[in-house]
XYZ file of C-alpha atoms in Angstrom:
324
model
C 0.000 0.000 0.000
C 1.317 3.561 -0.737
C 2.505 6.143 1.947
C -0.240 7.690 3.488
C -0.896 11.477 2.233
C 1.135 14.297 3.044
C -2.596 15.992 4.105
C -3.432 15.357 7.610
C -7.148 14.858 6.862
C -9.249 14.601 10.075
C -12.962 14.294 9.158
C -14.755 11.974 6.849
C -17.926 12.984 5.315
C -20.478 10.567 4.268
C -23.779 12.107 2.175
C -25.722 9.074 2.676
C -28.713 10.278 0.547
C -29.893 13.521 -1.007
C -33.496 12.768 0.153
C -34.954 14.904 2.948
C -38.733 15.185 4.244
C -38.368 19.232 4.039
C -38.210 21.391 1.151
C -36.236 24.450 2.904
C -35.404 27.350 0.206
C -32.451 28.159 1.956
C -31.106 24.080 1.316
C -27.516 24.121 -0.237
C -28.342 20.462 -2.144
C -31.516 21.374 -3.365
C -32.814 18.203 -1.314
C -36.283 16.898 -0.987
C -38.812 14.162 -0.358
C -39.280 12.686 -4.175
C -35.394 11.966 -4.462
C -34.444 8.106 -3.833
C -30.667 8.783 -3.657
C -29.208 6.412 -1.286
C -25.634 4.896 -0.686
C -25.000 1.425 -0.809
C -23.474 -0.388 1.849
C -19.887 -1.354 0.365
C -19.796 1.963 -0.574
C -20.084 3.226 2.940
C -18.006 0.265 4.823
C -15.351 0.519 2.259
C -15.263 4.757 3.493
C -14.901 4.169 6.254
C -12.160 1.263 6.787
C -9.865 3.337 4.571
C -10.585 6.481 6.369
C -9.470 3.917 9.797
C -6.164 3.076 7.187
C -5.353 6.674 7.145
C -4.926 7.280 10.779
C -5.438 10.548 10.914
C -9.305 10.696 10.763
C -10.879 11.249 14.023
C -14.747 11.895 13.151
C -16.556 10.017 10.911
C -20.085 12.093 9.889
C -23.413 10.836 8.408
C -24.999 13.874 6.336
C -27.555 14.715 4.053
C -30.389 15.445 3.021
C -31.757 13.431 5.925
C -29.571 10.508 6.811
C -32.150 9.408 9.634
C -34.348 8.367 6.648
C -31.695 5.376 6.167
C -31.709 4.586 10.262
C -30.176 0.870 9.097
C -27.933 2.238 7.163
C -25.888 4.559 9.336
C -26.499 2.272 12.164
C -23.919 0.003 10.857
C -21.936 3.127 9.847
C -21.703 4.144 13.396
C -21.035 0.707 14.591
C -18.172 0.097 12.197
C -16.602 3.256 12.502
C -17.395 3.405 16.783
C -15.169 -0.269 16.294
C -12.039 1.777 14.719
C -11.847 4.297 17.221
C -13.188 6.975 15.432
C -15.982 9.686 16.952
C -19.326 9.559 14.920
C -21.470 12.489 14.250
C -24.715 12.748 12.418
C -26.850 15.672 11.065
C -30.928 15.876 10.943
C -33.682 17.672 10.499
C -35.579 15.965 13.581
C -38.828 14.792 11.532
C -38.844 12.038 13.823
C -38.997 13.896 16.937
C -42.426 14.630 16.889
C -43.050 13.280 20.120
C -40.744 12.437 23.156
C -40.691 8.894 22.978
C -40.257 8.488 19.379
C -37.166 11.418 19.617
C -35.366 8.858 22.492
C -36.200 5.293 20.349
C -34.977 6.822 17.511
C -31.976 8.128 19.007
C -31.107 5.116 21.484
C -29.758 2.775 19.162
C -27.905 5.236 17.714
C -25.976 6.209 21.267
C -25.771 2.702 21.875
C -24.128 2.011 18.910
C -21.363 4.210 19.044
C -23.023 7.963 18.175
C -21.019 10.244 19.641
C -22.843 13.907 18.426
C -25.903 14.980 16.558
C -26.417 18.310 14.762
C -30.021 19.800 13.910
C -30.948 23.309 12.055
C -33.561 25.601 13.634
C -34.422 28.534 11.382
C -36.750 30.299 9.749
C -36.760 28.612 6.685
C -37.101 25.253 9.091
C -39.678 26.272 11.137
C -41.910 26.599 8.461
C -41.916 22.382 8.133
C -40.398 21.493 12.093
C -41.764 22.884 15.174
C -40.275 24.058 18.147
C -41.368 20.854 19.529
C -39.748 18.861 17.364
C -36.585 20.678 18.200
C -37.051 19.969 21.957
C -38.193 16.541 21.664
C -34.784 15.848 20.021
C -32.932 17.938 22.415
C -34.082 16.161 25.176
C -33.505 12.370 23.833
C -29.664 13.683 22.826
C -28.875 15.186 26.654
C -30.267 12.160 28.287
C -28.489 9.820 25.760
C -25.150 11.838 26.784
C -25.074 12.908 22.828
C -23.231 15.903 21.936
C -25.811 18.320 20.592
C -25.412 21.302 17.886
C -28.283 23.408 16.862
C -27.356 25.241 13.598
C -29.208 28.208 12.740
C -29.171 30.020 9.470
C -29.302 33.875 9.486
C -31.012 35.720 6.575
C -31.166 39.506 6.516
C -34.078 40.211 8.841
C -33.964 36.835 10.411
C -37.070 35.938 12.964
C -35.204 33.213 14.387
C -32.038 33.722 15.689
C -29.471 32.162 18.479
C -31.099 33.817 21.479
C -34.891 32.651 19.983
C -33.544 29.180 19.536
C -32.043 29.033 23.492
C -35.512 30.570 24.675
C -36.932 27.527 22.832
C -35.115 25.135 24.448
C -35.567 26.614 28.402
C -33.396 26.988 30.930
C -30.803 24.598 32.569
C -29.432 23.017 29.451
C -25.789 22.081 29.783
C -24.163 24.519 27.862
C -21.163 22.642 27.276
C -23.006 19.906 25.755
C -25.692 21.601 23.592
C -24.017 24.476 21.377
C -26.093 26.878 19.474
C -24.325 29.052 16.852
C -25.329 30.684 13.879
C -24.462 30.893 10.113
C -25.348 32.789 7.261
C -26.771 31.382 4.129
C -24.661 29.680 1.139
C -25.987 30.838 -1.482
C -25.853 27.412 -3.635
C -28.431 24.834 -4.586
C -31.661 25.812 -3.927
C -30.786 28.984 -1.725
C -29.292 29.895 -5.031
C -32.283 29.437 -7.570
C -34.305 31.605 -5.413
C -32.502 34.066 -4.694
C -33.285 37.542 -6.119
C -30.909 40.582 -6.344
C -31.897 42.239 -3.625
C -31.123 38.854 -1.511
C -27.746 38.502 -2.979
C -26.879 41.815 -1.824
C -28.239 41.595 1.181
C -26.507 38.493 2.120
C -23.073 39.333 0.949
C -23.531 42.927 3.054
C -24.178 40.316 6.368
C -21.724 40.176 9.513
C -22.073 36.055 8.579
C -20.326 36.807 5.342
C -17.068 34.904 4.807
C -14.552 35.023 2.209
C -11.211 33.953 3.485
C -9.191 30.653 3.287
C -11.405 27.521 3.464
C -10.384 25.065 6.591
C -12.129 22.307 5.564
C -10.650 21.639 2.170
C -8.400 19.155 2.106
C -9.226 18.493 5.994
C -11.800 17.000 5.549
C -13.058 14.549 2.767
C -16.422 13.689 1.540
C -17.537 10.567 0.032
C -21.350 11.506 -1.902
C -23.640 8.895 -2.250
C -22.532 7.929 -5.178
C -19.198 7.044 -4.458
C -17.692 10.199 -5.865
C -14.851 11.697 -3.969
C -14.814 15.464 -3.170
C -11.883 17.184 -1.209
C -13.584 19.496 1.393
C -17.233 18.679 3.182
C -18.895 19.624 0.114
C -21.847 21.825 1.675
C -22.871 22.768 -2.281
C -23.795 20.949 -4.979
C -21.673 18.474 -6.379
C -19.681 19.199 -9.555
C -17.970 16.469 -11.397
C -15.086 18.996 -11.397
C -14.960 18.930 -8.025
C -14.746 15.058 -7.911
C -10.709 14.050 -6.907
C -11.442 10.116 -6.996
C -14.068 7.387 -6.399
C -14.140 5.226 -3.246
C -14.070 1.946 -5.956
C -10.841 2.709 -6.861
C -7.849 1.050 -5.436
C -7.194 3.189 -2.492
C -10.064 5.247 -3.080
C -9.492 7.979 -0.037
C -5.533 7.605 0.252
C -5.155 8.559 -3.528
C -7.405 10.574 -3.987
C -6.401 12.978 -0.864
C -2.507 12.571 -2.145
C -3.444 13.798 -5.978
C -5.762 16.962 -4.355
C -2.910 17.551 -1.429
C -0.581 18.018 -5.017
C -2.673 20.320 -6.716
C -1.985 23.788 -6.548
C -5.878 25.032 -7.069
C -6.743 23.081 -4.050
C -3.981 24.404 -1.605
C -4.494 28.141 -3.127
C -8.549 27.505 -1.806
C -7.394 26.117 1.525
C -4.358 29.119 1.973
C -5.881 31.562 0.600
C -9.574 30.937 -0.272
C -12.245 30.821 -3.179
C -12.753 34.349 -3.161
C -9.057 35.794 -3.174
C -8.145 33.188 -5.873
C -10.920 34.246 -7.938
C -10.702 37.801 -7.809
C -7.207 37.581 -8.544
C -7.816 35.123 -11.536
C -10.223 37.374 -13.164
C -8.140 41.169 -12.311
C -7.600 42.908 -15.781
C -9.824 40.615 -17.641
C -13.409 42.218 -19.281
C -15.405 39.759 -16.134
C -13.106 40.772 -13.368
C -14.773 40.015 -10.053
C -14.958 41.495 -6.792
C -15.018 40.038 -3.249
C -18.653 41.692 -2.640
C -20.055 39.578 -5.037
C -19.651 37.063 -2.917
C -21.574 35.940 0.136
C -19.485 32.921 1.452
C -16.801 30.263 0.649
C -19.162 28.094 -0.556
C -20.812 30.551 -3.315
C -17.296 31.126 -4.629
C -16.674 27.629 -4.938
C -19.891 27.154 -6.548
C -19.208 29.575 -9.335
C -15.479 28.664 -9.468
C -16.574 25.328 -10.318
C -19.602 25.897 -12.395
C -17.736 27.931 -15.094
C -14.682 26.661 -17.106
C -13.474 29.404 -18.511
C -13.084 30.921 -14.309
C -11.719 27.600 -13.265
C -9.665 27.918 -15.974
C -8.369 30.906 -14.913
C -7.904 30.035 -11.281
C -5.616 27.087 -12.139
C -3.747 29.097 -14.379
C -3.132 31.504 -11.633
C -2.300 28.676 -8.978
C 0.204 26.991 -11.640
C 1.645 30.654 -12.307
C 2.226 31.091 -8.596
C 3.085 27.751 -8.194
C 5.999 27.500 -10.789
């Protein structure tokens, strides 16, 4: 077997399945009920024992869509992954929680099996399909279970919901070192993207939640989708084939693949310096130079970067340039 990549890569990222019960029109994947995405089992397994092989992967995390809509499936993903050491995490939009004892029999097995953290969003945009509720019911089952519990919530320009709504929510008395609430502004990819007017854009780029420096999970962290495609960063927009560095059937699917994208100049310029700085400085002096402003996140620069050819064309250009 080959060295192990120069890329100390810490987190594995499994998109078990596209398919979610809500239809949020902030949702970076565009996700919703009517998909049937799922991935297979040897897909998953073989993730996750080469992510072990790597030794440098401490968290192992079931996203989606929904992953709780495949409760079999990342069941045995825990388990394996709980066997090799590494922490599991798991994201959801708490559909099941609708009542207390559903939340905890849901959850149980999970916890039992290894689950080491579970992450939820609260937000506007969810609210109008989860209920507070919901959102207790599942914070409840996760403190008793001795899960750790984070409760993201996205911030649009003139934002109802916010951090301080979501910790009224959820009362008094909650260990505050075990449940974390934080908030983040809205990537403007996927769905969050085809609805977004003008006056959104701008709005959302103008935000105190707008970044644009270097990206610290490229390269860290590694996501498998659910088709066995192999992207170099957790992949929170949709995903390109030109973001693709490898496929888990291939002979040391992760390994490789991290050791080719740890080698390519585009891919260290995003994690150094970021999407945004690499683009605008790709594009200065040309007749569609681009500005930071334009811009409401890492994940919208990506997006673009890797949505146009003739940008991404000039971005590697200007990493080789540098590079040479």
């Amino acid at each position: 077997m080959p060295s192990p990549p120069s890329v100390s890569c810490t987190d594995l990222v499994l998109n078990v399945t596209l398919r979610c019960p809500l239809h949020c029109s902030h949702c970076c994947y565009r996700s919703e009920a009517k998909l049937s995405d799922a991935m297979c089992q040897s897909h998953m397994e073989q993730a996750i024992r080469e992510a072990a092989s790597l030794g440098s992967v401490r968290t192992v995390h079931f996203n989606g869509g929904d992953p709780f809509l495949l409760p079999e499936l990342i069941l045995s993903g825990i388990r394996l992954a709980h066997g090799f050491g590494m922490r599991t995490a798991a994201v959801t939009s708490a559909f099941f929680a609708d009542t207390p004892d559903r939340a905890t029999a849901t959850l149980a097995p999970m916890a039992a099996a290894g689950l080491s953290e579970i992450s939820v969003s609260y937000d506007d945009m969810h609210a109008v399909y989860i209920t507070p509720r919901h959102l207790v019911n599942l914070v409840d089952a996760a403190e008793q279970l001795r899960l750790m519990v984070y409760v993201s919530v996205t911030i649009e320009p003139g934002s109802r919901i916010d951090r301080k709504h979501v910790a009224q929510l959820l009362g008094p008395g909650r260990d505050e070192a075990r449940v974390r609430i934080y908030e983040v502004g809205i990537n403007t990819t996927g769905r969050a993207a085809d609805l977004a007017d003008a006056a959104s854009r701008t709005a959302r780029a103008a935000s105190a939640h707008a970044y644009r420096g270097p990206c610290n999970g490229v390269l860290r962290s590694i996501q498998v989708a659910g088709d066995g495609r192999i992207l170099p960063c957790c992949g929170v927009l949709p995903h390109s084939d030109r973001m693709v560095i490898g496929h888990v059937d291939a002979p040391n699917g992760l390994a490789e693949a991290l050791r080719r994208a740890a080698a390519d100049p585009l891919w260290n310029a995003i994690a150094s310096a970021g999407p945004v700085d690499l683009i605008v400085a790709a594009t200065a002096g040309t007749d569609r130079a681009l500005s930071a402003g334009e811009f409401d996140g890492i994940c919208a620069a990506c997006d673009r970067l890797f949505s146009d050819p003739r940008l991404l064309e000039l971005a590697r250009q200007r990493t080789i340039d540098l590079a040479g």
